[in-house]
Amino acid sequence: VLEPTLVHSVRPTTSPRKSCKCPPLGACDSGPMSEGCSSRKLCCLYCTCCCCGLLAVILFVVIIAANFVQPVVQVSDARLSGIAVDSTAVTMLANVSMVLANPNGWPLEGGVSQLMAKIYSLDKAADDERGSSYYIGLIELPEAITLGTHSLVDAMLSASLSVALSSPEGAALALRLRRDCGPAAPERTTRLEVRLPGVFAEVGG
């Protein structure tokens, strides 16, 4: 007759991994061996590799930070078209062409998430070709632009702008644009100033 036997299931247990603690300086040959290391030499080599690896990472980050150059945004062209004046406002289509440059090399890729441009009218007939500046309007980048390493990217900002004639500068702006760009104007060119009050660029590796 076979008597029943009890079978106990045993779960395998894993001992926690012991970390190798670096011995004191000069103890690699004669000092006490650190817990978790098979030899003093191995422990010293392990700690030396860790320190060298950390130092290399720090130096890499420092070198990248030292060589970092701020991305550049430059206006290449600005035009007004479809200028019209009625009894209430002067309206037009503004187009501003820009060049976005990322002069950084690998791994510093980046992008421009927000870009705003304020357009002002200047007096080309003034002695300084500036005279009184009249604010026309604000245009913004429609979507984010990605900048690769050592890259040049063309961007176009366009918007329909309107300046009320009842505003302090509206009537003077309408007279200036009619003088510079109206049917009787000899060259049909005017002078503009583009200011960039908000450029948000991100660069990272």
CSV table of C-alpha atoms in Angstrom, one decimal:
chain,number,residue,atom,x,y,z
A,1,VAL,CA,0.0,0.0,0.0
A,2,LEU,CA,1.4,3.3,-1.0
A,3,GLU,CA,1.1,6.0,1.6
A,4,PRO,CA,0.3,9.5,0.2
A,5,THR,CA,3.2,11.9,0.4
A,6,LEU,CA,3.0,15.7,0.7
A,7,VAL,CA,4.8,17.6,-2.0
A,8,HIS,CA,5.9,21.1,-1.0
A,9,SER,CA,6.4,23.6,-3.8
A,10,VAL,CA,9.4,25.8,-3.4
A,11,ARG,CA,9.7,29.2,-5.1
A,12,PRO,CA,13.1,30.0,-6.3
A,13,THR,CA,14.5,33.0,-4.7
A,14,THR,CA,17.0,35.5,-6.1
A,15,SER,CA,19.4,37.3,-3.9
A,16,PRO,CA,19.5,41.0,-4.4
A,17,ARG,CA,22.4,42.1,-6.6
A,18,LYS,CA,25.2,43.5,-4.6
A,19,SER,CA,26.6,46.8,-5.7
A,20,CYS,CA,30.3,47.2,-6.1
A,21,LYS,CA,31.5,50.0,-3.8
A,22,CYS,CA,34.7,51.6,-4.6
A,23,PRO,CA,37.5,51.0,-2.1
A,24,PRO,CA,39.5,53.9,-0.7
A,25,LEU,CA,42.2,55.4,-2.7
A,26,GLY,CA,45.3,53.3,-2.7
A,27,ALA,CA,43.5,50.2,-1.3
A,28,CYS,CA,43.3,48.3,-4.6
A,29,ASP,CA,46.3,46.1,-3.8
A,30,SER,CA,46.3,46.0,-0.1
A,31,GLY,CA,43.0,47.3,1.2
A,32,PRO,CA,39.9,45.3,2.1
A,33,MET,CA,38.0,43.9,-0.9
A,34,SER,CA,34.7,45.6,-1.6
A,35,GLU,CA,31.5,43.6,-1.2
A,36,GLY,CA,30.2,42.2,-4.5
A,37,CYS,CA,33.6,42.2,-6.3
A,38,SER,CA,35.5,39.1,-7.1
A,39,SER,CA,38.9,40.9,-6.7
A,40,ARG,CA,40.2,44.2,-5.6
A,41,LYS,CA,41.7,44.8,-9.0
A,42,LEU,CA,38.3,44.2,-10.7
A,43,CYS,CA,36.5,46.5,-8.3
A,44,CYS,CA,39.1,49.3,-8.9
A,45,LEU,CA,38.8,48.8,-12.7
A,46,TYR,CA,35.0,48.8,-12.5
A,47,CYS,CA,35.0,52.1,-10.5
A,48,THR,CA,37.6,53.6,-12.8
A,49,CYS,CA,35.4,52.8,-15.9
A,50,CYS,CA,32.3,54.3,-14.3
A,51,CYS,CA,34.2,57.5,-13.4
A,52,CYS,CA,35.7,57.8,-16.9
A,53,GLY,CA,32.3,57.2,-18.5
A,54,LEU,CA,30.7,59.9,-16.4
A,55,LEU,CA,33.6,62.3,-17.1
A,56,ALA,CA,33.2,61.7,-20.8
A,57,VAL,CA,29.5,62.5,-20.7
A,58,ILE,CA,30.1,65.7,-18.8
A,59,LEU,CA,32.9,66.8,-21.2
A,60,PHE,CA,30.6,66.0,-24.2
A,61,VAL,CA,27.8,68.2,-22.8
A,62,VAL,CA,30.3,71.0,-22.0
A,63,ILE,CA,31.7,70.9,-25.5
A,64,ILE,CA,28.3,71.1,-27.0
A,65,ALA,CA,27.3,74.0,-24.8
A,66,ALA,CA,30.5,75.8,-25.6
A,67,ASN,CA,30.0,75.4,-29.4
A,68,PHE,CA,26.3,76.3,-29.3
A,69,VAL,CA,25.3,79.1,-31.7
A,70,GLN,CA,21.9,80.8,-31.5
A,71,PRO,CA,19.7,80.1,-34.5
A,72,VAL,CA,19.3,83.1,-36.9
A,73,VAL,CA,16.1,84.6,-38.3
A,74,GLN,CA,16.6,87.1,-41.1
A,75,VAL,CA,14.1,89.0,-43.2
A,76,SER,CA,14.8,88.7,-46.9
A,77,ASP,CA,11.8,90.5,-48.5
A,78,ALA,CA,8.6,92.3,-47.6
A,79,ARG,CA,5.8,93.3,-49.9
A,80,LEU,CA,2.4,94.8,-49.9
A,81,SER,CA,-0.1,94.0,-52.6
A,82,GLY,CA,-3.8,94.6,-53.3
A,83,ILE,CA,-3.8,98.0,-51.5
A,84,ALA,CA,-7.2,99.5,-51.4
A,85,VAL,CA,-8.7,102.5,-49.6
A,86,ASP,CA,-12.4,103.0,-49.0
A,87,SER,CA,-14.3,105.3,-46.7
A,88,THR,CA,-13.4,103.3,-43.5
A,89,ALA,CA,-10.1,101.6,-43.9
A,90,VAL,CA,-7.0,100.9,-46.0
A,91,THR,CA,-6.6,97.2,-46.6
A,92,MET,CA,-3.7,95.2,-48.1
A,93,LEU,CA,-2.1,91.8,-48.3
A,94,ALA,CA,1.3,91.6,-46.6
A,95,ASN,CA,4.0,89.0,-47.5
A,96,VAL,CA,7.2,88.7,-45.5
A,97,SER,CA,9.9,86.3,-46.6
A,98,MET,CA,12.4,85.0,-44.1
A,99,VAL,CA,15.4,82.8,-43.9
A,100,LEU,CA,15.8,80.6,-40.8
A,101,ALA,CA,19.3,79.2,-40.1
A,102,ASN,CA,20.6,76.7,-37.7
A,103,PRO,CA,24.4,76.9,-37.8
A,104,ASN,CA,24.9,74.1,-35.2
A,105,GLY,CA,26.1,70.7,-36.1
A,106,TRP,CA,25.1,67.3,-34.7
A,107,PRO,CA,23.3,66.6,-32.5
A,108,LEU,CA,21.8,70.1,-32.2
A,109,GLU,CA,18.7,69.9,-34.4
A,110,GLY,CA,15.9,72.3,-33.6
A,111,GLY,CA,12.8,74.2,-34.8
A,112,VAL,CA,10.9,77.4,-34.6
A,113,SER,CA,7.5,77.0,-32.9
A,114,GLN,CA,6.4,80.6,-32.9
A,115,LEU,CA,7.4,83.6,-35.0
A,116,MET,CA,5.7,87.0,-35.1
A,117,ALA,CA,6.5,90.0,-37.3
A,118,LYS,CA,5.2,93.6,-36.9
A,119,ILE,CA,5.1,95.7,-40.1
A,120,TYR,CA,5.6,99.4,-40.1
A,121,SER,CA,5.4,101.9,-43.0
A,122,LEU,CA,8.3,104.3,-43.3
A,123,ASP,CA,8.6,107.6,-45.3
A,124,LYS,CA,11.0,107.0,-48.2
A,125,ALA,CA,10.8,110.7,-49.1
A,126,ALA,CA,12.2,111.8,-45.8
A,127,ASP,CA,15.8,112.9,-45.5
A,128,ASP,CA,16.7,109.8,-43.5
A,129,GLU,CA,14.3,107.6,-45.6
A,130,ARG,CA,12.5,106.8,-42.4
A,131,GLY,CA,10.5,109.8,-41.2
A,132,SER,CA,7.4,108.9,-39.1
A,133,SER,CA,6.7,105.2,-38.8
A,134,TYR,CA,3.1,104.0,-39.0
A,135,TYR,CA,2.1,100.6,-37.6
A,136,ILE,CA,0.3,98.5,-40.2
A,137,GLY,CA,-0.2,95.1,-38.5
A,138,LEU,CA,1.0,91.8,-37.1
A,139,ILE,CA,1.5,88.6,-39.0
A,140,GLU,CA,2.5,85.2,-37.5
A,141,LEU,CA,4.1,81.9,-38.6
A,142,PRO,CA,1.2,79.6,-39.5
A,143,GLU,CA,2.9,76.4,-38.3
A,144,ALA,CA,6.1,75.2,-36.7
A,145,ILE,CA,9.3,74.8,-38.8
A,146,THR,CA,11.9,72.1,-38.2
A,147,LEU,CA,15.5,73.0,-38.5
A,148,GLY,CA,18.1,70.3,-39.2
A,149,THR,CA,21.8,70.7,-38.4
A,150,HIS,CA,23.6,73.2,-40.6
A,151,SER,CA,20.4,74.1,-42.4
A,152,LEU,CA,18.8,77.0,-44.1
A,153,VAL,CA,15.0,77.1,-44.4
A,154,ASP,CA,12.9,79.6,-46.2
A,155,ALA,CA,9.7,80.8,-44.5
A,156,MET,CA,6.8,82.9,-45.7
A,157,LEU,CA,4.4,84.9,-43.5
A,158,SER,CA,1.3,86.2,-45.1
A,159,ALA,CA,-1.8,88.0,-43.8
A,160,SER,CA,-4.5,90.4,-44.9
A,161,LEU,CA,-4.2,93.6,-42.9
A,162,SER,CA,-6.5,96.5,-42.3
A,163,VAL,CA,-6.0,99.9,-40.8
A,164,ALA,CA,-9.0,102.0,-39.9
A,165,LEU,CA,-8.9,105.5,-41.2
A,166,SER,CA,-10.3,106.7,-37.9
A,167,SER,CA,-7.2,105.6,-36.1
A,168,PRO,CA,-4.5,108.2,-35.3
A,169,GLU,CA,-2.2,107.0,-38.1
A,170,GLY,CA,-4.8,105.5,-40.5
A,171,ALA,CA,-5.4,108.6,-42.7
A,172,ALA,CA,-1.7,109.5,-42.9
A,173,LEU,CA,-0.9,105.9,-43.9
A,174,ALA,CA,-3.5,105.9,-46.6
A,175,LEU,CA,-2.0,109.1,-48.1
A,176,ARG,CA,1.5,107.7,-48.0
A,177,LEU,CA,0.6,104.4,-49.7
A,178,ARG,CA,-1.4,106.3,-52.3
A,179,ARG,CA,1.6,108.5,-53.0
A,180,ASP,CA,4.1,105.5,-53.1
A,181,CYS,CA,1.9,102.8,-54.7
A,182,GLY,CA,-1.0,104.5,-56.3
A,183,PRO,CA,-1.6,104.6,-60.1
A,184,ALA,CA,0.2,108.0,-60.4
A,185,ALA,CA,3.3,106.8,-58.5
A,186,PRO,CA,6.4,106.7,-60.8
A,187,GLU,CA,8.0,103.6,-59.1
A,188,ARG,CA,5.1,102.1,-57.1
A,189,THR,CA,7.4,101.1,-54.2
A,190,THR,CA,7.3,102.0,-50.6
A,191,ARG,CA,9.5,101.5,-47.6
A,192,LEU,CA,8.7,99.0,-44.8
A,193,GLU,CA,10.2,98.0,-41.5
A,194,VAL,CA,9.8,94.5,-40.1
A,195,ARG,CA,10.3,93.9,-36.4
A,196,LEU,CA,10.5,90.5,-34.8
A,197,PRO,CA,9.1,90.8,-31.3
A,198,GLY,CA,8.6,87.1,-30.6
A,199,VAL,CA,10.8,84.3,-31.9
A,200,PHE,CA,10.7,81.0,-30.0
A,201,ALA,CA,13.3,78.6,-31.2
A,202,GLU,CA,14.1,75.2,-29.7
A,203,VAL,CA,17.4,73.5,-30.2
A,204,GLY,CA,18.3,70.1,-28.6
A,205,GLY,CA,20.1,66.9,-29.2
